[in-house]
Amino acid sequence: MDLRQFLMCLSLCTAFALSKPTEKKDRVHHEPQLSDKVHNDAQSFDYDHDAFLGAEEAKTFDQLTPEESKERLGKIVSKIDGDKDGFVTVDELKDWIKFAQKRWIYEDVERQWKGHDLNEDGLVSWEEYKNATYGYVLDDPDPDDGFNYKQMMVRDERRFKMADKDGDLIATKEEFTAFLHPEEYDYMKDIVVQETMEDIDKNADGFIDLEEYIVLSQLNYSLNIYQSFLLRFNDVP
């Protein structure tokens, strides 16, 4: 990467870094591919390797010796074999691949759970989440960073109530997962559509016009450039 390309990508990074708080930049997750490698078993099994282990875990395996890989795979297979009959069924393998690909979701939930279950009772109430996330905003209703935190809080409360199936404003870990990652739950699809419309429909007329669509396309293009830069930057020794 030459200096000009680097400076361009660095400016994009700066723009995205200043655009919004990290946790709030894109609350809707888009389903990842099982692997970015070509799925052609005649050439290699790299795609299957990523799908089985998860892309990040597959990278770790690439650094192990054959003996270490065999030992670790043995431990993984014992986890896949849910009924412990010594065999891995197709359904067990499918369940494992789903888990491997969505492991980051569970890790994200665990990380945020610790920061929001303030009284450590194994539940997260709306009040706990609001105080942990927006407490400083409530103390300073007019922050000078230009973000409308009150509007963000209203959106979060609406989503929290949708995820909270029994309506008691107290989330179990499953409900909290639906709140953080609504795209994973069928009963949360309406809120995903609603939030996406609100983000794109800038003039709030209930429609996506050509200009709004073009802005969205340009944003997605910029995000792809940004992500490509991060991948290339991480590969630099």
PDB file of N, CA and C in Angstrom, residues 76-173:
ATOM      1  N   ILE A  76     -12.993 -30.746  20.459  1.00  0.00           N
ATOM      2  CA  ILE A  76     -14.138 -30.098  19.815  1.00  0.00           C
ATOM      3  C   ILE A  76     -15.194 -31.130  19.428  1.00  0.00           C
ATOM      4  N   VAL A  77     -14.751 -32.261  18.874  1.00  0.00           N
ATOM      5  CA  VAL A  77     -15.694 -33.303  18.454  1.00  0.00           C
ATOM      6  C   VAL A  77     -16.506 -33.801  19.645  1.00  0.00           C
ATOM      7  N   SER A  78     -15.871 -33.892  20.812  1.00  0.00           N
ATOM      8  CA  SER A  78     -16.612 -34.347  21.998  1.00  0.00           C
ATOM      9  C   SER A  78     -17.684 -33.334  22.393  1.00  0.00           C
ATOM     10  N   LYS A  79     -17.453 -32.055  22.095  1.00  0.00           N
ATOM     11  CA  LYS A  79     -18.468 -31.036  22.370  1.00  0.00           C
ATOM     12  C   LYS A  79     -19.612 -31.108  21.347  1.00  0.00           C
ATOM     13  N   ILE A  80     -19.261 -31.439  20.107  1.00  0.00           N
ATOM     14  CA  ILE A  80     -20.278 -31.532  19.055  1.00  0.00           C
ATOM     15  C   ILE A  80     -21.221 -32.701  19.317  1.00  0.00           C
ATOM     16  N   ASP A  81     -20.686 -33.789  19.831  1.00  0.00           N
ATOM     17  CA  ASP A  81     -21.459 -35.011  20.079  1.00  0.00           C
ATOM     18  C   ASP A  81     -22.354 -34.798  21.298  1.00  0.00           C
ATOM     19  N   GLY A  82     -23.499 -34.148  21.056  1.00  0.00           N
ATOM     20  CA  GLY A  82     -24.373 -33.750  22.152  1.00  0.00           C
ATOM     21  C   GLY A  82     -24.902 -34.901  22.984  1.00  0.00           C
ATOM     22  N   ASP A  83     -25.261 -36.023  22.360  1.00  0.00           N
ATOM     23  CA  ASP A  83     -25.817 -37.148  23.117  1.00  0.00           C
ATOM     24  C   ASP A  83     -24.736 -38.108  23.606  1.00  0.00           C
ATOM     25  N   LYS A  84     -23.474 -37.803  23.318  1.00  0.00           N
ATOM     26  CA  LYS A  84     -22.330 -38.578  23.821  1.00  0.00           C
ATOM     27  C   LYS A  84     -22.403 -40.058  23.452  1.00  0.00           C
ATOM     28  N   ASP A  85     -22.858 -40.322  22.201  1.00  0.00           N
ATOM     29  CA  ASP A  85     -22.931 -41.716  21.768  1.00  0.00           C
ATOM     30  C   ASP A  85     -21.715 -42.122  20.947  1.00  0.00           C
ATOM     31  N   GLY A  86     -20.751 -41.214  20.822  1.00  0.00           N
ATOM     32  CA  GLY A  86     -19.540 -41.529  20.085  1.00  0.00           C
ATOM     33  C   GLY A  86     -19.623 -41.234  18.608  1.00  0.00           C
ATOM     34  N   PHE A  87     -20.767 -40.690  18.162  1.00  0.00           N
ATOM     35  CA  PHE A  87     -20.943 -40.365  16.748  1.00  0.00           C
ATOM     36  C   PHE A  87     -21.454 -38.929  16.615  1.00  0.00           C
ATOM     37  N   VAL A  88     -21.074 -38.291  15.504  1.00  0.00           N
ATOM     38  CA  VAL A  88     -21.556 -36.945  15.212  1.00  0.00           C
ATOM     39  C   VAL A  88     -22.592 -37.036  14.107  1.00  0.00           C
ATOM     40  N   THR A  89     -23.818 -36.675  14.419  1.00  0.00           N
ATOM     41  CA  THR A  89     -24.893 -36.710  13.425  1.00  0.00           C
ATOM     42  C   THR A  89     -24.862 -35.433  12.579  1.00  0.00           C
ATOM     43  N   VAL A  90     -25.620 -35.450  11.486  1.00  0.00           N
ATOM     44  CA  VAL A  90     -25.713 -34.271  10.622  1.00  0.00           C
ATOM     45  C   VAL A  90     -26.292 -33.099  11.402  1.00  0.00           C
ATOM     46  N   ASP A  91     -27.335 -33.356  12.211  1.00  0.00           N
ATOM     47  CA  ASP A  91     -27.958 -32.279  12.991  1.00  0.00           C
ATOM     48  C   ASP A  91     -26.984 -31.709  14.013  1.00  0.00           C
ATOM     49  N   GLU A  92     -26.213 -32.569  14.649  1.00  0.00           N
ATOM     50  CA  GLU A  92     -25.221 -32.087  15.623  1.00  0.00           C
ATOM     51  C   GLU A  92     -24.163 -31.239  14.935  1.00  0.00           C
ATOM     52  N   LEU A  93     -23.773 -31.647  13.739  1.00  0.00           N
ATOM     53  CA  LEU A  93     -22.774 -30.889  12.993  1.00  0.00           C
ATOM     54  C   LEU A  93     -23.336 -29.534  12.573  1.00  0.00           C
ATOM     55  N   LYS A  94     -24.605 -29.505  12.130  1.00  0.00           N
ATOM     56  CA  LYS A  94     -25.235 -28.243  11.760  1.00  0.00           C
ATOM     57  C   LYS A  94     -25.309 -27.300  12.957  1.00  0.00           C
ATOM     58  N   ASP A  95     -25.708 -27.839  14.109  1.00  0.00           N
ATOM     59  CA  ASP A  95     -25.799 -27.010  15.321  1.00  0.00           C
ATOM     60  C   ASP A  95     -24.436 -26.438  15.682  1.00  0.00           C
ATOM     61  N   TRP A  96     -23.392 -27.246  15.519  1.00  0.00           N
ATOM     62  CA  TRP A  96     -22.056 -26.774  15.858  1.00  0.00           C
ATOM     63  C   TRP A  96     -21.606 -25.651  14.923  1.00  0.00           C
ATOM     64  N   ILE A  97     -21.858 -25.807  13.630  1.00  0.00           N
ATOM     65  CA  ILE A  97     -21.454 -24.781  12.662  1.00  0.00           C
ATOM     66  C   ILE A  97     -22.169 -23.465  12.958  1.00  0.00           C
ATOM     67  N   LYS A  98     -23.469 -23.547  13.308  1.00  0.00           N
ATOM     68  CA  LYS A  98     -24.207 -22.335  13.675  1.00  0.00           C
ATOM     69  C   LYS A  98     -23.571 -21.682  14.896  1.00  0.00           C
ATOM     70  N   PHE A  99     -23.202 -22.496  15.866  1.00  0.00           N
ATOM     71  CA  PHE A  99     -22.578 -21.965  17.076  1.00  0.00           C
ATOM     72  C   PHE A  99     -21.230 -21.328  16.769  1.00  0.00           C
ATOM     73  N   ALA A 100     -20.409 -22.012  15.944  1.00  0.00           N
ATOM     74  CA  ALA A 100     -19.079 -21.509  15.620  1.00  0.00           C
ATOM     75  C   ALA A 100     -19.153 -20.174  14.905  1.00  0.00           C
ATOM     76  N   GLN A 101     -20.117 -20.030  13.997  1.00  0.00           N
ATOM     77  CA  GLN A 101     -20.241 -18.801  13.228  1.00  0.00           C
ATOM     78  C   GLN A 101     -20.821 -17.655  14.056  1.00  0.00           C
ATOM     79  N   LYS A 102     -21.562 -17.967  15.107  1.00  0.00           N
ATOM     80  CA  LYS A 102     -22.198 -16.915  15.904  1.00  0.00           C
ATOM     81  C   LYS A 102     -21.589 -16.801  17.299  1.00  0.00           C
ATOM     82  N   ARG A 103     -20.413 -17.383  17.446  1.00  0.00           N
ATOM     83  CA  ARG A 103     -19.760 -17.352  18.758  1.00  0.00           C
ATOM     84  C   ARG A 103     -19.526 -15.933  19.233  1.00  0.00           C
ATOM     85  N   TRP A 104     -19.216 -15.024  18.303  1.00  0.00           N
ATOM     86  CA  TRP A 104     -18.944 -13.639  18.686  1.00  0.00           C
ATOM     87  C   TRP A 104     -20.174 -12.998  19.314  1.00  0.00           C
ATOM     88  N   ILE A 105     -21.379 -13.442  18.898  1.00  0.00           N
ATOM     89  CA  ILE A 105     -22.601 -12.893  19.490  1.00  0.00           C
ATOM     90  C   ILE A 105     -22.659 -13.254  20.965  1.00  0.00           C
ATOM     91  N   TYR A 106     -22.406 -14.525  21.278  1.00  0.00           N
ATOM     92  CA  TYR A 106     -22.449 -14.963  22.662  1.00  0.00           C
ATOM     93  C   TYR A 106     -21.370 -14.257  23.484  1.00  0.00           C
ATOM     94  N   GLU A 107     -20.195 -14.059  22.885  1.00  0.00           N
ATOM     95  CA  GLU A 107     -19.121 -13.364  23.590  1.00  0.00           C
ATOM     96  C   GLU A 107     -19.496 -11.910  23.848  1.00  0.00           C
ATOM     97  N   ASP A 108     -20.155 -11.275  22.862  1.00  0.00           N
ATOM     98  CA  ASP A 108     -20.595  -9.890  23.022  1.00  0.00           C
ATOM     99  C   ASP A 108     -21.630  -9.782  24.125  1.00  0.00           C
ATOM    100  N   VAL A 109     -22.571 -10.723  24.155  1.00  0.00           N
ATOM    101  CA  VAL A 109     -23.608 -10.708  25.190  1.00  0.00           C
ATOM    102  C   VAL A 109     -22.978 -10.876  26.571  1.00  0.00           C
ATOM    103  N   GLU A 110     -22.040 -11.809  26.699  1.00  0.00           N
ATOM    104  CA  GLU A 110     -21.382 -12.018  27.987  1.00  0.00           C
ATOM    105  C   GLU A 110     -20.654 -10.759  28.445  1.00  0.00           C
ATOM    106  N   ARG A 111     -19.965 -10.102  27.514  1.00  0.00           N
ATOM    107  CA  ARG A 111     -19.217  -8.889  27.854  1.00  0.00           C
ATOM    108  C   ARG A 111     -20.152  -7.785  28.325  1.00  0.00           C
ATOM    109  N   GLN A 112     -21.250  -7.583  27.588  1.00  0.00           N
ATOM    110  CA  GLN A 112     -22.163  -6.510  27.953  1.00  0.00           C
ATOM    111  C   GLN A 112     -23.016  -6.873  29.169  1.00  0.00           C
ATOM    112  N   TRP A 113     -23.266  -8.151  29.348  1.00  0.00           N
ATOM    113  CA  TRP A 113     -24.038  -8.602  30.508  1.00  0.00           C
ATOM    114  C   TRP A 113     -23.339  -8.182  31.806  1.00  0.00           C
ATOM    115  N   LYS A 114     -22.033  -8.369  31.839  1.00  0.00           N
ATOM    116  CA  LYS A 114     -21.278  -8.034  33.047  1.00  0.00           C
ATOM    117  C   LYS A 114     -21.331  -6.539  33.349  1.00  0.00           C
ATOM    118  N   GLY A 115     -21.421  -5.737  32.296  1.00  0.00           N
ATOM    119  CA  GLY A 115     -21.444  -4.297  32.496  1.00  0.00           C
ATOM    120  C   GLY A 115     -22.812  -3.719  32.791  1.00  0.00           C
ATOM    121  N   HIS A 116     -23.876  -4.543  32.621  1.00  0.00           N
ATOM    122  CA  HIS A 116     -25.223  -4.022  32.799  1.00  0.00           C
ATOM    123  C   HIS A 116     -26.016  -4.695  33.917  1.00  0.00           C
ATOM    124  N   ASP A 117     -25.606  -5.890  34.337  1.00  0.00           N
ATOM    125  CA  ASP A 117     -26.269  -6.533  35.478  1.00  0.00           C
ATOM    126  C   ASP A 117     -25.663  -5.942  36.747  1.00  0.00           C
ATOM    127  N   LEU A 118     -26.063  -4.723  37.065  1.00  0.00           N
ATOM    128  CA  LEU A 118     -25.402  -3.960  38.118  1.00  0.00           C
ATOM    129  C   LEU A 118     -25.574  -4.576  39.503  1.00  0.00           C
ATOM    130  N   ASN A 119     -26.734  -5.178  39.777  1.00  0.00           N
ATOM    131  CA  ASN A 119     -26.931  -5.777  41.102  1.00  0.00           C
ATOM    132  C   ASN A 119     -26.596  -7.266  41.132  1.00  0.00           C
ATOM    133  N   GLU A 120     -26.096  -7.789  39.999  1.00  0.00           N
ATOM    134  CA  GLU A 120     -25.617  -9.171  39.893  1.00  0.00           C
ATOM    135  C   GLU A 120     -26.681 -10.182  40.336  1.00  0.00           C
ATOM    136  N   ASP A 121     -27.936  -9.946  39.895  1.00  0.00           N
ATOM    137  CA  ASP A 121     -29.005 -10.884  40.237  1.00  0.00           C
ATOM    138  C   ASP A 121     -29.316 -11.847  39.097  1.00  0.00           C
ATOM    139  N   GLY A 122     -28.489 -11.816  38.045  1.00  0.00           N
ATOM    140  CA  GLY A 122     -28.713 -12.712  36.914  1.00  0.00           C
ATOM    141  C   GLY A 122     -29.765 -12.216  35.950  1.00  0.00           C
ATOM    142  N   LEU A 123     -30.161 -10.950  36.080  1.00  0.00           N
ATOM    143  CA  LEU A 123     -31.136 -10.322  35.192  1.00  0.00           C
ATOM    144  C   LEU A 123     -30.679  -8.896  34.899  1.00  0.00           C
ATOM    145  N   VAL A 124     -31.142  -8.349  33.772  1.00  0.00           N
ATOM    146  CA  VAL A 124     -30.838  -6.954  33.439  1.00  0.00           C
ATOM    147  C   VAL A 124     -32.152  -6.219  33.241  1.00  0.00           C
ATOM    148  N   SER A 125     -32.454  -5.294  34.134  1.00  0.00           N
ATOM    149  CA  SER A 125     -33.670  -4.503  33.997  1.00  0.00           C
ATOM    150  C   SER A 125     -33.412  -3.333  33.061  1.00  0.00           C
ATOM    151  N   TRP A 126     -34.492  -2.731  32.555  1.00  0.00           N
ATOM    152  CA  TRP A 126     -34.335  -1.549  31.716  1.00  0.00           C
ATOM    153  C   TRP A 126     -33.654  -0.424  32.490  1.00  0.00           C
ATOM    154  N   GLU A 127     -33.994  -0.286  33.764  1.00  0.00           N
ATOM    155  CA  GLU A 127     -33.381   0.764  34.577  1.00  0.00           C
ATOM    156  C   GLU A 127     -31.875   0.551  34.689  1.00  0.00           C
ATOM    157  N   GLU A 128     -31.448  -0.703  34.855  1.00  0.00           N
ATOM    158  CA  GLU A 128     -30.014  -0.998  34.928  1.00  0.00           C
ATOM    159  C   GLU A 128     -29.332  -0.640  33.617  1.00  0.00           C
ATOM    160  N   TYR A 129     -29.942  -1.067  32.515  1.00  0.00           N
ATOM    161  CA  TYR A 129     -29.338  -0.782  31.213  1.00  0.00           C
ATOM    162  C   TYR A 129     -29.287   0.717  30.954  1.00  0.00           C
ATOM    163  N   LYS A 130     -30.382   1.414  31.255  1.00  0.00           N
ATOM    164  CA  LYS A 130     -30.449   2.857  31.028  1.00  0.00           C
ATOM    165  C   LYS A 130     -29.397   3.590  31.850  1.00  0.00           C
ATOM    166  N   ASN A 131     -29.266   3.227  33.115  1.00  0.00           N
ATOM    167  CA  ASN A 131     -28.307   3.905  33.985  1.00  0.00           C
ATOM    168  C   ASN A 131     -26.869   3.620  33.570  1.00  0.00           C
ATOM    169  N   ALA A 132     -26.605   2.360  33.163  1.00  0.00           N
ATOM    170  CA  ALA A 132     -25.236   2.004  32.769  1.00  0.00           C
ATOM    171  C   ALA A 132     -24.853   2.634  31.437  1.00  0.00           C
ATOM    172  N   THR A 133     -25.823   2.777  30.539  1.00  0.00           N
ATOM    173  CA  THR A 133     -25.532   3.257  29.187  1.00  0.00           C
ATOM    174  C   THR A 133     -25.704   4.762  29.052  1.00  0.00           C
ATOM    175  N   TYR A 134     -26.720   5.306  29.704  1.00  0.00           N
ATOM    176  CA  TYR A 134     -27.061   6.718  29.506  1.00  0.00           C
ATOM    177  C   TYR A 134     -27.008   7.550  30.784  1.00  0.00           C
ATOM    178  N   GLY A 135     -26.472   6.965  31.843  1.00  0.00           N
ATOM    179  CA  GLY A 135     -26.460   7.680  33.112  1.00  0.00           C
ATOM    180  C   GLY A 135     -25.815   9.044  33.030  1.00  0.00           C
ATOM    181  N   TYR A 136     -24.669   9.118  32.371  1.00  0.00           N
ATOM    182  CA  TYR A 136     -23.964  10.398  32.273  1.00  0.00           C
ATOM    183  C   TYR A 136     -24.729  11.391  31.412  1.00  0.00           C
ATOM    184  N   VAL A 137     -25.516  10.884  30.455  1.00  0.00           N
ATOM    185  CA  VAL A 137     -26.319  11.762  29.606  1.00  0.00           C
ATOM    186  C   VAL A 137     -27.476  12.347  30.404  1.00  0.00           C
ATOM    187  N   LEU A 138     -28.053  11.525  31.282  1.00  0.00           N
ATOM    188  CA  LEU A 138     -29.157  12.012  32.103  1.00  0.00           C
ATOM    189  C   LEU A 138     -28.678  13.110  33.044  1.00  0.00           C
ATOM    190  N   ASP A 139     -27.405  13.002  33.473  1.00  0.00           N
ATOM    191  CA  ASP A 139     -26.837  14.050  34.324  1.00  0.00           C
ATOM    192  C   ASP A 139     -26.542  15.315  33.532  1.00  0.00           C
ATOM    193  N   ASP A 140     -26.235  15.143  32.236  1.00  0.00           N
ATOM    194  CA  ASP A 140     -25.942  16.284  31.362  1.00  0.00           C
ATOM    195  C   ASP A 140     -26.819  16.163  30.122  1.00  0.00           C
ATOM    196  N   PRO A 141     -28.048  16.676  30.173  1.00  0.00           N
ATOM    197  CA  PRO A 141     -29.009  16.465  29.080  1.00  0.00           C
ATOM    198  C   PRO A 141     -28.618  17.126  27.762  1.00  0.00           C
ATOM    199  N   ASP A 142     -27.648  18.026  27.783  1.00  0.00           N
ATOM    200  CA  ASP A 142     -27.238  18.720  26.558  1.00  0.00           C
ATOM    201  C   ASP A 142     -25.736  18.580  26.337  1.00  0.00           C
ATOM    202  N   PRO A 143     -25.252  17.356  26.053  1.00  0.00           N
ATOM    203  CA  PRO A 143     -23.817  17.170  25.818  1.00  0.00           C
ATOM    204  C   PRO A 143     -23.393  17.922  24.567  1.00  0.00           C
ATOM    205  N   ASP A 144     -22.115  18.306  24.515  1.00  0.00           N
ATOM    206  CA  ASP A 144     -21.633  19.139  23.413  1.00  0.00           C
ATOM    207  C   ASP A 144     -21.012  18.330  22.284  1.00  0.00           C
ATOM    208  N   ASP A 145     -21.287  17.024  22.207  1.00  0.00           N
ATOM    209  CA  ASP A 145     -20.690  16.212  21.141  1.00  0.00           C
ATOM    210  C   ASP A 145     -21.602  16.070  19.928  1.00  0.00           C
ATOM    211  N   GLY A 146     -22.796  16.664  19.971  1.00  0.00           N
ATOM    212  CA  GLY A 146     -23.652  16.688  18.790  1.00  0.00           C
ATOM    213  C   GLY A 146     -24.562  15.491  18.613  1.00  0.00           C
ATOM    214  N   PHE A 147     -24.518  14.509  19.503  1.00  0.00           N
ATOM    215  CA  PHE A 147     -25.356  13.326  19.348  1.00  0.00           C
ATOM    216  C   PHE A 147     -26.664  13.484  20.119  1.00  0.00           C
ATOM    217  N   ASN A 148     -27.728  12.963  19.558  1.00  0.00           N
ATOM    218  CA  ASN A 148     -29.032  13.019  20.207  1.00  0.00           C
ATOM    219  C   ASN A 148     -29.200  11.744  21.043  1.00  0.00           C
ATOM    220  N   TYR A 149     -28.637  11.761  22.245  1.00  0.00           N
ATOM    221  CA  TYR A 149     -28.668  10.564  23.081  1.00  0.00           C
ATOM    222  C   TYR A 149     -30.076  10.254  23.580  1.00  0.00           C
ATOM    223  N   LYS A 150     -30.892  11.288  23.761  1.00  0.00           N
ATOM    224  CA  LYS A 150     -32.260  11.040  24.198  1.00  0.00           C
ATOM    225  C   LYS A 150     -33.017  10.218  23.159  1.00  0.00           C
ATOM    226  N   GLN A 151     -32.817  10.559  21.893  1.00  0.00           N
ATOM    227  CA  GLN A 151     -33.472   9.804  20.824  1.00  0.00           C
ATOM    228  C   GLN A 151     -32.952   8.370  20.781  1.00  0.00           C
ATOM    229  N   MET A 152     -31.641   8.202  20.973  1.00  0.00           N
ATOM    230  CA  MET A 152     -31.064   6.868  20.998  1.00  0.00           C
ATOM    231  C   MET A 152     -31.630   6.058  22.163  1.00  0.00           C
ATOM    232  N   MET A 153     -31.837   6.722  23.313  1.00  0.00           N
ATOM    233  CA  MET A 153     -32.376   6.035  24.478  1.00  0.00           C
ATOM    234  C   MET A 153     -33.817   5.599  24.235  1.00  0.00           C
ATOM    235  N   VAL A 154     -34.588   6.448  23.553  1.00  0.00           N
ATOM    236  CA  VAL A 154     -35.976   6.087  23.222  1.00  0.00           C
ATOM    237  C   VAL A 154     -36.002   4.860  22.322  1.00  0.00           C
ATOM    238  N   ARG A 155     -35.099   4.818  21.338  1.00  0.00           N
ATOM    239  CA  ARG A 155     -35.023   3.658  20.439  1.00  0.00           C
ATOM    240  C   ARG A 155     -34.636   2.397  21.208  1.00  0.00           C
ATOM    241  N   ASP A 156     -33.682   2.539  22.113  1.00  0.00           N
ATOM    242  CA  ASP A 156     -33.254   1.386  22.900  1.00  0.00           C
ATOM    243  C   ASP A 156     -34.385   0.882  23.797  1.00  0.00           C
ATOM    244  N   GLU A 157     -35.133   1.807  24.385  1.00  0.00           N
ATOM    245  CA  GLU A 157     -36.242   1.395  25.253  1.00  0.00           C
ATOM    246  C   GLU A 157     -37.310   0.656  24.442  1.00  0.00           C
ATOM    247  N   ARG A 158     -37.596   1.144  23.254  1.00  0.00           N
ATOM    248  CA  ARG A 158     -38.572   0.482  22.393  1.00  0.00           C
ATOM    249  C   ARG A 158     -38.099  -0.922  22.039  1.00  0.00           C
ATOM    250  N   ARG A 159     -36.821  -1.061  21.714  1.00  0.00           N
ATOM    251  CA  ARG A 159     -36.294  -2.388  21.365  1.00  0.00           C
ATOM    252  C   ARG A 159     -36.270  -3.294  22.589  1.00  0.00           C
ATOM    253  N   PHE A 160     -35.909  -2.742  23.752  1.00  0.00           N
ATOM    254  CA  PHE A 160     -35.866  -3.525  24.983  1.00  0.00           C
ATOM    255  C   PHE A 160     -37.247  -4.102  25.292  1.00  0.00           C
ATOM    256  N   LYS A 161     -38.281  -3.263  25.137  1.00  0.00           N
ATOM    257  CA  LYS A 161     -39.642  -3.711  25.410  1.00  0.00           C
ATOM    258  C   LYS A 161     -40.072  -4.797  24.420  1.00  0.00           C
ATOM    259  N   MET A 162     -39.628  -4.696  23.183  1.00  0.00           N
ATOM    260  CA  MET A 162     -39.947  -5.716  22.190  1.00  0.00           C
ATOM    261  C   MET A 162     -39.270  -7.045  22.541  1.00  0.00           C
ATOM    262  N   ALA A 163     -38.024  -6.979  23.012  1.00  0.00           N
ATOM    263  CA  ALA A 163     -37.287  -8.196  23.361  1.00  0.00           C
ATOM    264  C   ALA A 163     -37.825  -8.839  24.634  1.00  0.00           C
ATOM    265  N   ASP A 164     -38.387  -8.015  25.524  1.00  0.00           N
ATOM    266  CA  ASP A 164     -38.888  -8.467  26.821  1.00  0.00           C
ATOM    267  C   ASP A 164     -40.259  -9.112  26.648  1.00  0.00           C
ATOM    268  N   LYS A 165     -40.273 -10.414  26.453  1.00  0.00           N
ATOM    269  CA  LYS A 165     -41.506 -11.121  26.084  1.00  0.00           C
ATOM    270  C   LYS A 165     -42.604 -11.020  27.137  1.00  0.00           C
ATOM    271  N   ASP A 166     -42.235 -11.063  28.421  1.00  0.00           N
ATOM    272  CA  ASP A 166     -43.270 -11.056  29.452  1.00  0.00           C
ATOM    273  C   ASP A 166     -43.638  -9.646  29.911  1.00  0.00           C
ATOM    274  N   GLY A 167     -42.975  -8.634  29.357  1.00  0.00           N
ATOM    275  CA  GLY A 167     -43.368  -7.252  29.612  1.00  0.00           C
ATOM    276  C   GLY A 167     -43.074  -6.726  30.993  1.00  0.00           C
ATOM    277  N   ASP A 168     -42.133  -7.346  31.729  1.00  0.00           N
ATOM    278  CA  ASP A 168     -41.845  -6.868  33.084  1.00  0.00           C
ATOM    279  C   ASP A 168     -40.657  -5.903  33.123  1.00  0.00           C
ATOM    280  N   LEU A 169     -40.128  -5.564  31.941  1.00  0.00           N
ATOM    281  CA  LEU A 169     -38.977  -4.655  31.819  1.00  0.00           C
ATOM    282  C   LEU A 169     -37.739  -5.196  32.524  1.00  0.00           C
ATOM    283  N   ILE A 170     -37.671  -6.517  32.636  1.00  0.00           N
ATOM    284  CA  ILE A 170     -36.492  -7.187  33.199  1.00  0.00           C
ATOM    285  C   ILE A 170     -36.111  -8.302  32.239  1.00  0.00           C
ATOM    286  N   ALA A 171     -34.913  -8.242  31.711  1.00  0.00           N
ATOM    287  CA  ALA A 171     -34.499  -9.186  30.668  1.00  0.00           C
ATOM    288  C   ALA A 171     -33.705 -10.353  31.234  1.00  0.00           C
ATOM    289  N   THR A 172     -34.108 -11.542  30.827  1.00  0.00           N
ATOM    290  CA  THR A 172     -33.259 -12.707  31.029  1.00  0.00           C
ATOM    291  C   THR A 172     -32.098 -12.614  30.036  1.00  0.00           C
ATOM    292  N   LYS A 173     -31.147 -13.521  30.131  1.00  0.00           N
ATOM    293  CA  LYS A 173     -30.020 -13.459  29.194  1.00  0.00           C
ATOM    294  C   LYS A 173     -30.491 -13.695  27.761  1.00  0.00           C
TER     295      LYS A 173
END
